[in-house]
PDB file of C-alpha atoms in Angstrom:
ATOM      1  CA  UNK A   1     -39.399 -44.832  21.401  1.00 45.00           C
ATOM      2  CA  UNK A   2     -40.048 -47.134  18.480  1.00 49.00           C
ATOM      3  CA  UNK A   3     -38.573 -48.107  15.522  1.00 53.00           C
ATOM      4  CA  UNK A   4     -40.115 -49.216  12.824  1.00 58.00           C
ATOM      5  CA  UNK A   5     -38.083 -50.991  10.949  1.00 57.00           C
ATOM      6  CA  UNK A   6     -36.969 -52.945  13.578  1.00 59.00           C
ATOM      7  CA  UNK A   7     -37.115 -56.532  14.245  1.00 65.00           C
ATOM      8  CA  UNK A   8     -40.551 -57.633  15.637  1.00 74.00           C
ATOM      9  CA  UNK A   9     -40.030 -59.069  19.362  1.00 81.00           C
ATOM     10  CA  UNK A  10     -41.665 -61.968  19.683  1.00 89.00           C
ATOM     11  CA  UNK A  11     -43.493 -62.973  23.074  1.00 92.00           C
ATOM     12  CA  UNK A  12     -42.982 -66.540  24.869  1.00 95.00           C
ATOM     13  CA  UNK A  13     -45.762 -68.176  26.462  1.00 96.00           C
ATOM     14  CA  UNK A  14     -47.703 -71.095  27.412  1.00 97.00           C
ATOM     15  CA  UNK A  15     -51.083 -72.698  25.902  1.00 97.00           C
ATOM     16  CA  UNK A  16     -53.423 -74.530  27.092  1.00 96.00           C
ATOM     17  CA  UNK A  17     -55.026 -77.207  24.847  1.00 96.00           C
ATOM     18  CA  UNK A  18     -58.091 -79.588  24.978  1.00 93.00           C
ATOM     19  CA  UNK A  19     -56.899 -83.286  25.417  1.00 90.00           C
ATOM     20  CA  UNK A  20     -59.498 -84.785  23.695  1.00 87.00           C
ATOM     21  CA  UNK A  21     -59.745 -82.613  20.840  1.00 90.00           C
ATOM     22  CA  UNK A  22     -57.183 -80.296  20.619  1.00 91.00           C
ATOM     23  CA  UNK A  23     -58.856 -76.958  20.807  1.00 95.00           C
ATOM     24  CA  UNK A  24     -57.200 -74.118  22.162  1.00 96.00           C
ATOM     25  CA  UNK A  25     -58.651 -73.425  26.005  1.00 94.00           C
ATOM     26  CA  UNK A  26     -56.878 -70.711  27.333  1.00 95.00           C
ATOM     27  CA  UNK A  27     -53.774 -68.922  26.382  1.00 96.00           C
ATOM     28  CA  UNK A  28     -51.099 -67.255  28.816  1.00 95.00           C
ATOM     29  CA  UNK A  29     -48.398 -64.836  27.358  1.00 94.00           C
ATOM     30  CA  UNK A  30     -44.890 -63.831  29.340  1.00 94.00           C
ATOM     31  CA  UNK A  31     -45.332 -60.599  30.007  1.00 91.00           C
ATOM     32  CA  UNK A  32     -41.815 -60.203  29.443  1.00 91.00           C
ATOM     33  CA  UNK A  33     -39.638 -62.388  28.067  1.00 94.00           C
ATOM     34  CA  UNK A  34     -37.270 -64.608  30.414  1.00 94.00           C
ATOM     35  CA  UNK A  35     -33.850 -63.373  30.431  1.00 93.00           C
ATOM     36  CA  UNK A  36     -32.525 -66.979  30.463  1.00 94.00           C
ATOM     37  CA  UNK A  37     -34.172 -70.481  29.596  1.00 96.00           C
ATOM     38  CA  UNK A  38     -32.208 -73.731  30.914  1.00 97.00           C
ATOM     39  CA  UNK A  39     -33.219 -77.044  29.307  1.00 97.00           C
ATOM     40  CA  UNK A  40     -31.255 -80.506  30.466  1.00 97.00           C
ATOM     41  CA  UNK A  41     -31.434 -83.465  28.551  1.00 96.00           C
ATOM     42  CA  UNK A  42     -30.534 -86.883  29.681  1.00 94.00           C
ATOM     43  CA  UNK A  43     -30.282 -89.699  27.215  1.00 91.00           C
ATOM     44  CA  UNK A  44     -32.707 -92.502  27.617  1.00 86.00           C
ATOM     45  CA  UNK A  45     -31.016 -95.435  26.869  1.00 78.00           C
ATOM     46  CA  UNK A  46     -30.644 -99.308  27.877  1.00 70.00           C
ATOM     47  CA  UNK A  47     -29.664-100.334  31.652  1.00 65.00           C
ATOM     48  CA  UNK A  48     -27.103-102.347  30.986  1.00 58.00           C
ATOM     49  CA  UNK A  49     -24.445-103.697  33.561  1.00 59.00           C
ATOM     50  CA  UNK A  50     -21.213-101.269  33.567  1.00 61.00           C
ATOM     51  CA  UNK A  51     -19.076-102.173  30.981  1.00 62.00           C
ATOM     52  CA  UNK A  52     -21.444-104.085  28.900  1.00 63.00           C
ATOM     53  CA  UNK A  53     -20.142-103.521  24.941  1.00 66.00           C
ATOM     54  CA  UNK A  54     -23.132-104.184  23.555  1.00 66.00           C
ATOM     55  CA  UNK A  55     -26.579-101.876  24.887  1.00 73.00           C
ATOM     56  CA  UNK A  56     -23.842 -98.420  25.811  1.00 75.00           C
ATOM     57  CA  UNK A  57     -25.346 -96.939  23.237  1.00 79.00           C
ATOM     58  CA  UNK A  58     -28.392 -98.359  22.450  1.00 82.00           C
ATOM     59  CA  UNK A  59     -30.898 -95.427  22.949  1.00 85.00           C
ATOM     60  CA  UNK A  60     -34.617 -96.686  23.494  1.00 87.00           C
ATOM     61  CA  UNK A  61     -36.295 -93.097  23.254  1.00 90.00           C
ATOM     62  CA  UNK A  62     -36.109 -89.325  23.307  1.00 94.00           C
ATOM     63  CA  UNK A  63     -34.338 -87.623  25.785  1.00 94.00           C
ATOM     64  CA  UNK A  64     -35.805 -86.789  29.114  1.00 95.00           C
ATOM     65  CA  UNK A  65     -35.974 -82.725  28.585  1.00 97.00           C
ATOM     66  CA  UNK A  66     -36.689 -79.982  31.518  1.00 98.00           C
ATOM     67  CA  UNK A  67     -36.898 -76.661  30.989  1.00 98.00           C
ATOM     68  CA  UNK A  68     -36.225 -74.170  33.324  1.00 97.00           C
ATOM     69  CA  UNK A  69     -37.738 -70.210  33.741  1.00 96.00           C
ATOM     70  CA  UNK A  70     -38.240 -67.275  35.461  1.00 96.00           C
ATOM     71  CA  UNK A  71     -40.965 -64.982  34.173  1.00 93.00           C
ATOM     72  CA  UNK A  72     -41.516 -61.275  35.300  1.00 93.00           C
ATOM     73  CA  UNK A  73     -45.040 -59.705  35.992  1.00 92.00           C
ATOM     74  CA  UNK A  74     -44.932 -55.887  36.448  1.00 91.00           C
ATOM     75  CA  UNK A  75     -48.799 -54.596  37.110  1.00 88.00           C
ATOM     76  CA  UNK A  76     -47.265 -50.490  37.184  1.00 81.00           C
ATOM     77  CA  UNK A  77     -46.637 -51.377  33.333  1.00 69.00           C
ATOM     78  CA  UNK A  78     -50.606 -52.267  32.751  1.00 68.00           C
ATOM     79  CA  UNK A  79     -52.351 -49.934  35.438  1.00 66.00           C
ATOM     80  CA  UNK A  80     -52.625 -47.239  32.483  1.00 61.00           C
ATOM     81  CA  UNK A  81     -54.952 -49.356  30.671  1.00 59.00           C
ATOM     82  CA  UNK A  82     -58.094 -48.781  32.363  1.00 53.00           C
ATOM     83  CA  UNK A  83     -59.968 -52.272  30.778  1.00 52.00           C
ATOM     84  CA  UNK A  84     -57.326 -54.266  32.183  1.00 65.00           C
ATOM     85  CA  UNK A  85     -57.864 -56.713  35.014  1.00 70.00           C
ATOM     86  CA  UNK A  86     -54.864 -55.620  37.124  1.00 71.00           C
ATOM     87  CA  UNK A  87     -56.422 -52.357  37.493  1.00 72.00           C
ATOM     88  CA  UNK A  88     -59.386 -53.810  39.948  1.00 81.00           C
ATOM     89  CA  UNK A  89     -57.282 -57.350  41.174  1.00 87.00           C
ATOM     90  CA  UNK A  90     -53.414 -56.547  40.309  1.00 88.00           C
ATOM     91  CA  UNK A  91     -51.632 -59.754  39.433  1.00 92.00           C
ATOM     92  CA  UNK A  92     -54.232 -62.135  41.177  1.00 93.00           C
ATOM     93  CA  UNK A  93     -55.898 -62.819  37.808  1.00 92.00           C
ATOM     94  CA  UNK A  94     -52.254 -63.510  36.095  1.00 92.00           C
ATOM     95  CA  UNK A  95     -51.130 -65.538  39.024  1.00 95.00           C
ATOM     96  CA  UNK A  96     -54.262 -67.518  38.979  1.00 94.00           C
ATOM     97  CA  UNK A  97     -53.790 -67.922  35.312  1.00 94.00           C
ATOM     98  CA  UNK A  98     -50.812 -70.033  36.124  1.00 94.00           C
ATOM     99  CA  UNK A  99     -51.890 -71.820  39.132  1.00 94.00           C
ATOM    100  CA  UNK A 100     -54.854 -73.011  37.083  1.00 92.00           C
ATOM    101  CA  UNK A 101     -52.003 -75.350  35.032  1.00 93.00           C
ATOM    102  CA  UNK A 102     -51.860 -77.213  38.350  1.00 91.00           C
ATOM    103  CA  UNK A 103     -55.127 -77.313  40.261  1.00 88.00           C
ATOM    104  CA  UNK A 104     -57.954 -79.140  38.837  1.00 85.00           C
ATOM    105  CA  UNK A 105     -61.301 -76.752  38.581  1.00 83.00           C
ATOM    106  CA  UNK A 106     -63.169 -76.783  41.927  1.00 84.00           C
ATOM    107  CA  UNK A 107     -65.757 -78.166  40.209  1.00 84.00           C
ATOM    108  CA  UNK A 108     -64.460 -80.952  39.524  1.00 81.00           C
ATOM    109  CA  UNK A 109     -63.039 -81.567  42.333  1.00 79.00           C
ATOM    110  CA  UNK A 110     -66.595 -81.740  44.274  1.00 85.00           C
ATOM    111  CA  UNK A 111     -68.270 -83.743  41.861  1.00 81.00           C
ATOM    112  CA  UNK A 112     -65.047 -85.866  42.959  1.00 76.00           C
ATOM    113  CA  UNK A 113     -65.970 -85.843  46.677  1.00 80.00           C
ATOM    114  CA  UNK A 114     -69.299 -86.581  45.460  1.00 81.00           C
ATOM    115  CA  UNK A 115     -68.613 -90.092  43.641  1.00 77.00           C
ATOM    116  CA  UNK A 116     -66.272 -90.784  46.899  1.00 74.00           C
ATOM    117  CA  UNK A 117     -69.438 -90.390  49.206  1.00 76.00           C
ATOM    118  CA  UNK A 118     -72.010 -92.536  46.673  1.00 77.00           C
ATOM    119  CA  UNK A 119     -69.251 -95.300  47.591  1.00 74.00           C
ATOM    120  CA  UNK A 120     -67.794 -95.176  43.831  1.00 67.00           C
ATOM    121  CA  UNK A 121     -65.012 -97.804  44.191  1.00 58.00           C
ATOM    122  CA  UNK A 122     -62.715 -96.467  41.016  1.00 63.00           C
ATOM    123  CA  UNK A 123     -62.623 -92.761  40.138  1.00 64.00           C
ATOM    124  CA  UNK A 124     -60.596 -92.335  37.127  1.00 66.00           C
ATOM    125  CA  UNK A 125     -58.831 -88.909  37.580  1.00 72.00           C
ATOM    126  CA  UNK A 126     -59.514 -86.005  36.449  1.00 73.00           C
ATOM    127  CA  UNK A 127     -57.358 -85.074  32.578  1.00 80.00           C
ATOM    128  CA  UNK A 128     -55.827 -81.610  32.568  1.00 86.00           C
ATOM    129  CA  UNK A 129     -55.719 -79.284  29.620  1.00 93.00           C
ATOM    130  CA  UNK A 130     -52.733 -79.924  27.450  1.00 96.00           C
ATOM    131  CA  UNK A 131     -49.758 -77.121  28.065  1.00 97.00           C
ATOM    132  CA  UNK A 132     -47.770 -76.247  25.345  1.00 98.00           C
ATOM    133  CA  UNK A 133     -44.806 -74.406  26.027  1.00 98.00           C
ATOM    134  CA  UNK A 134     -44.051 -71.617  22.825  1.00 97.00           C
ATOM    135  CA  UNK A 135     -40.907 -70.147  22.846  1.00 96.00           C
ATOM    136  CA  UNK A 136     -40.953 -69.044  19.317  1.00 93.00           C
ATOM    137  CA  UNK A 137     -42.082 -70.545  15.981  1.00 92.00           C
ATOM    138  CA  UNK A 138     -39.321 -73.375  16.041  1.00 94.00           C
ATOM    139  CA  UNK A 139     -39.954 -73.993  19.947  1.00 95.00           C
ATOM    140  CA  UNK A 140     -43.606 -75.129  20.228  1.00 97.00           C
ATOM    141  CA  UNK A 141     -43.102 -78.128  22.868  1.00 97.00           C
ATOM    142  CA  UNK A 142     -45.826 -79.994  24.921  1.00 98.00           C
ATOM    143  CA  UNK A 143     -44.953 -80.022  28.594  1.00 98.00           C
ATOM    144  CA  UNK A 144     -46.076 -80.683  31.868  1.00 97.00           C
ATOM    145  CA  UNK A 145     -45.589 -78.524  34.518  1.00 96.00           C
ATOM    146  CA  UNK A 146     -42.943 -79.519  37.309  1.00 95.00           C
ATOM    147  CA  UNK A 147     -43.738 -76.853  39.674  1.00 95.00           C
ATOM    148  CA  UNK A 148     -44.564 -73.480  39.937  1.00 96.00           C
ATOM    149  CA  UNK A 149     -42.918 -70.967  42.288  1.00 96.00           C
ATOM    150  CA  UNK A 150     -44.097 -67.310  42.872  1.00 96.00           C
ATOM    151  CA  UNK A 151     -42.358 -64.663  44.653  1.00 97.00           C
ATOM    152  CA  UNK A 152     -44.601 -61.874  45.121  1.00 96.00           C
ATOM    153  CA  UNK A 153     -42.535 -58.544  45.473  1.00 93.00           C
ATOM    154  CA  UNK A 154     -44.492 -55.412  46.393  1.00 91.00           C
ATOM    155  CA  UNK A 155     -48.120 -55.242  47.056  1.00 92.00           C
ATOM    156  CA  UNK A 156     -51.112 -52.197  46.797  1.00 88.00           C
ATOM    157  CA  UNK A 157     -53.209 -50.653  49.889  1.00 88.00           C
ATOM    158  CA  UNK A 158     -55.215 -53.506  49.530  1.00 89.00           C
ATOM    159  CA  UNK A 159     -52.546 -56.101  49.440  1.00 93.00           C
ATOM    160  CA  UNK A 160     -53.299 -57.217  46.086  1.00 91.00           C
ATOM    161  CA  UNK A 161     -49.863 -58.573  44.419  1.00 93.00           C
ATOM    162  CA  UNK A 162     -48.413 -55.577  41.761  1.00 91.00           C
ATOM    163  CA  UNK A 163     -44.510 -56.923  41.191  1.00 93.00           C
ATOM    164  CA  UNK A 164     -43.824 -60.499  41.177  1.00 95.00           C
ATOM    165  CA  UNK A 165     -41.874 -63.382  39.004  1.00 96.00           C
ATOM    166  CA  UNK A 166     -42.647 -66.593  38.424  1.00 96.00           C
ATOM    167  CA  UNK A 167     -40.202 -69.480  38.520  1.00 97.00           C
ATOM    168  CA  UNK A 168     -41.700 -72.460  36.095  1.00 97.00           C
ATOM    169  CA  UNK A 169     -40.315 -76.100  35.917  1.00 97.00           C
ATOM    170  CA  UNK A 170     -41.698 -77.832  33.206  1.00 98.00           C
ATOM    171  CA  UNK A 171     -40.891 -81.244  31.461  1.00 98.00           C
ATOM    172  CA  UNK A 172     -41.098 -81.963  27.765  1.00 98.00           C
ATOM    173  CA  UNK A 173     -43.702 -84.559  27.188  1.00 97.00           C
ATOM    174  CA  UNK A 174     -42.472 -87.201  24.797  1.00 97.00           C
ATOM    175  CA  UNK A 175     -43.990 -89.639  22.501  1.00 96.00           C
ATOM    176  CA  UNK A 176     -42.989 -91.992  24.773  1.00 94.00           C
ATOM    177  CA  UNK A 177     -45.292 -90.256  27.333  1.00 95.00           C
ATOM    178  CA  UNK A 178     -48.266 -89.707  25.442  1.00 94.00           C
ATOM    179  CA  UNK A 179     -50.529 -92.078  22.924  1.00 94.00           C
ATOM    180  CA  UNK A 180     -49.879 -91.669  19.336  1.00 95.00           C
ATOM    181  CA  UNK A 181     -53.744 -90.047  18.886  1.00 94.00           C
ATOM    182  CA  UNK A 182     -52.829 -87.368  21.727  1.00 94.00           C
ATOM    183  CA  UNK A 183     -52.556 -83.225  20.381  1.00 94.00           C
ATOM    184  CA  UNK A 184     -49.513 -83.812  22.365  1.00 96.00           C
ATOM    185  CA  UNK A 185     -48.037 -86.645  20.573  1.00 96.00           C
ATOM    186  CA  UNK A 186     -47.650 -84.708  17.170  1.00 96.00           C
ATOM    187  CA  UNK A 187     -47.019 -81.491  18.670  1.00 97.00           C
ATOM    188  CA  UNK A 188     -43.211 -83.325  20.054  1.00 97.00           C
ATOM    189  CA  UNK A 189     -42.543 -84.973  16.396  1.00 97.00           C
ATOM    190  CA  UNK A 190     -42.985 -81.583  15.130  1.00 97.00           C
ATOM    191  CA  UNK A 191     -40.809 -79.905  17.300  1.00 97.00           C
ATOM    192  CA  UNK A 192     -38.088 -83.105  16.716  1.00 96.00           C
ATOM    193  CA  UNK A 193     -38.359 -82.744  13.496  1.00 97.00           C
ATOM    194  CA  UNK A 194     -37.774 -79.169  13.567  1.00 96.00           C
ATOM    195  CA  UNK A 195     -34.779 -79.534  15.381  1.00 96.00           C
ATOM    196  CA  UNK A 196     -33.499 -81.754  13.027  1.00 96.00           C
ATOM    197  CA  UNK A 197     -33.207 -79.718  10.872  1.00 96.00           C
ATOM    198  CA  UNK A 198     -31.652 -77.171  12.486  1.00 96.00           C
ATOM    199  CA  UNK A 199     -29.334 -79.556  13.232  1.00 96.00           C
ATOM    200  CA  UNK A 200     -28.500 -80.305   9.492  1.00 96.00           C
ATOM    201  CA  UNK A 201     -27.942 -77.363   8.494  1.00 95.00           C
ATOM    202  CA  UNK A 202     -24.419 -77.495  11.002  1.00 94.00           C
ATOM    203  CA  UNK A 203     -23.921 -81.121  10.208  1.00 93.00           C
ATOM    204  CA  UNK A 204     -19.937 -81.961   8.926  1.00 92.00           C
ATOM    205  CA  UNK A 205     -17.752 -84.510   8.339  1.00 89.00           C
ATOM    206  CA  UNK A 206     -14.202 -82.807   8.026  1.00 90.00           C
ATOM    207  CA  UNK A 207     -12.182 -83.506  11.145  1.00 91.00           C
ATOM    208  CA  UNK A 208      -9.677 -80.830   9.926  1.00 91.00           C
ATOM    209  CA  UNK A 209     -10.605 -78.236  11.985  1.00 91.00           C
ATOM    210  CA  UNK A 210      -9.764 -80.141  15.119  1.00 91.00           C
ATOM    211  CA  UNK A 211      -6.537 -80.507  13.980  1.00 91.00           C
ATOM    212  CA  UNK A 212      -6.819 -83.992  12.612  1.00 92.00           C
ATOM    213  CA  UNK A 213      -6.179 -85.666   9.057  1.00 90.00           C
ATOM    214  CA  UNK A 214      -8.612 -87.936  10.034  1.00 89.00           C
ATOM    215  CA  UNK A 215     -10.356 -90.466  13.317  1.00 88.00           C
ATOM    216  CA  UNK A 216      -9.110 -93.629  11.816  1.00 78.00           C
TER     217      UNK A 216
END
């Protein structure tokens, strides 16, 4: 039953953007939203000697950031639509969707083989589509994916996948990754810069609420 003046749920997902000029390639959308989303960040900073006064807290960049999640695919919820791909292939298609942000196209990888057999002494490898992870309109985050582990639950006659989830690691691509002219590159400032000010709007300076007149 719907409501409609209820809030508008938003979907998370992942897309997939051309390197070179930024175009959007292919889009992938969480077919439900992740109960939980775990990000760790660890400072970058100087590697100074223990006990050295002077670099502690010197930080040289942003913050080495993974994010954790475990998506949920569900093909008894689609099999109603009769256009939709799960209703000839089950999940296959989605799950290929998000091995594809791993595994370079088999074409590619031939006309790899191929230079390797004309005796090519360099190959310069192959550059992947740009994933951006969007987890909302304040979350849009360029990331490279960690890993990708499927657990495929339940399966058709035909043992085509119809209930399975998806555990993604991904890590946040920084502009200390990525060349100041990369889609990527502006993509993290914005979402830095959006944080920000989130950040601000927080921000204090009275010390009185931890019980203290003041630090000095």
């Amino acid at each position: 039953m719907s409501f409609p003046a209820g809030p508008r749920v938003l979907r998370g997902g992942l897309v997939q953007l051309d390197p070179a000029s930024g175009a959007v390639v292919n889009v992938i959308v969480f077919q439900y939203n992740p109960d939980t989303v775990t990000r760790t960040l660890q400072p970058r900073g100087m590697a100074g000697e223990p006990g050295d006064r002077l670099e502690v807290l010197r930080l040289t960049g942003p913050p080495h950031e993974t994010i954790q999640l475990e998506a949920e695919l569900d093909a008894t919820d689609q099999i109603s639509q009769a256009s939709a791909p799960v209703v000839q292939d089950g999940l296959l298609p989605a799950l290929a969707a998000l091995e594809a942000l791993l595994t370079p196209p088999a074409d590619q990888l031939l006309a790899t083989d191929a230079l390797f057999d004309q005796g090519t002494l360099e190959i310069a490898p192959v550059e992947a589509p740009l994933a951006v992870l969007v987890w909302g309109s304040n979350r849009v985050v360029p990331v490279l994916v960690g890993s990708v582990s499927i657990t495929e639950e339940a399966f058709d006659p035909q043992l085509r996948p119809i209930r399975a989830k998806v555990k993604l690691e991904l890590k946040v691509l920084t502009t200390s990754d990525l060349p100041a002219t990369h889609p990527g590159f502006t993509l993290y400032v914005g979402y830095r810069r959006t944080a920000e000010a989130l950040a601000a709007q927080v921000a204090a300076t009275d010390v009185r609420p931890l019980g203290l007149e003041s630090l000095s």
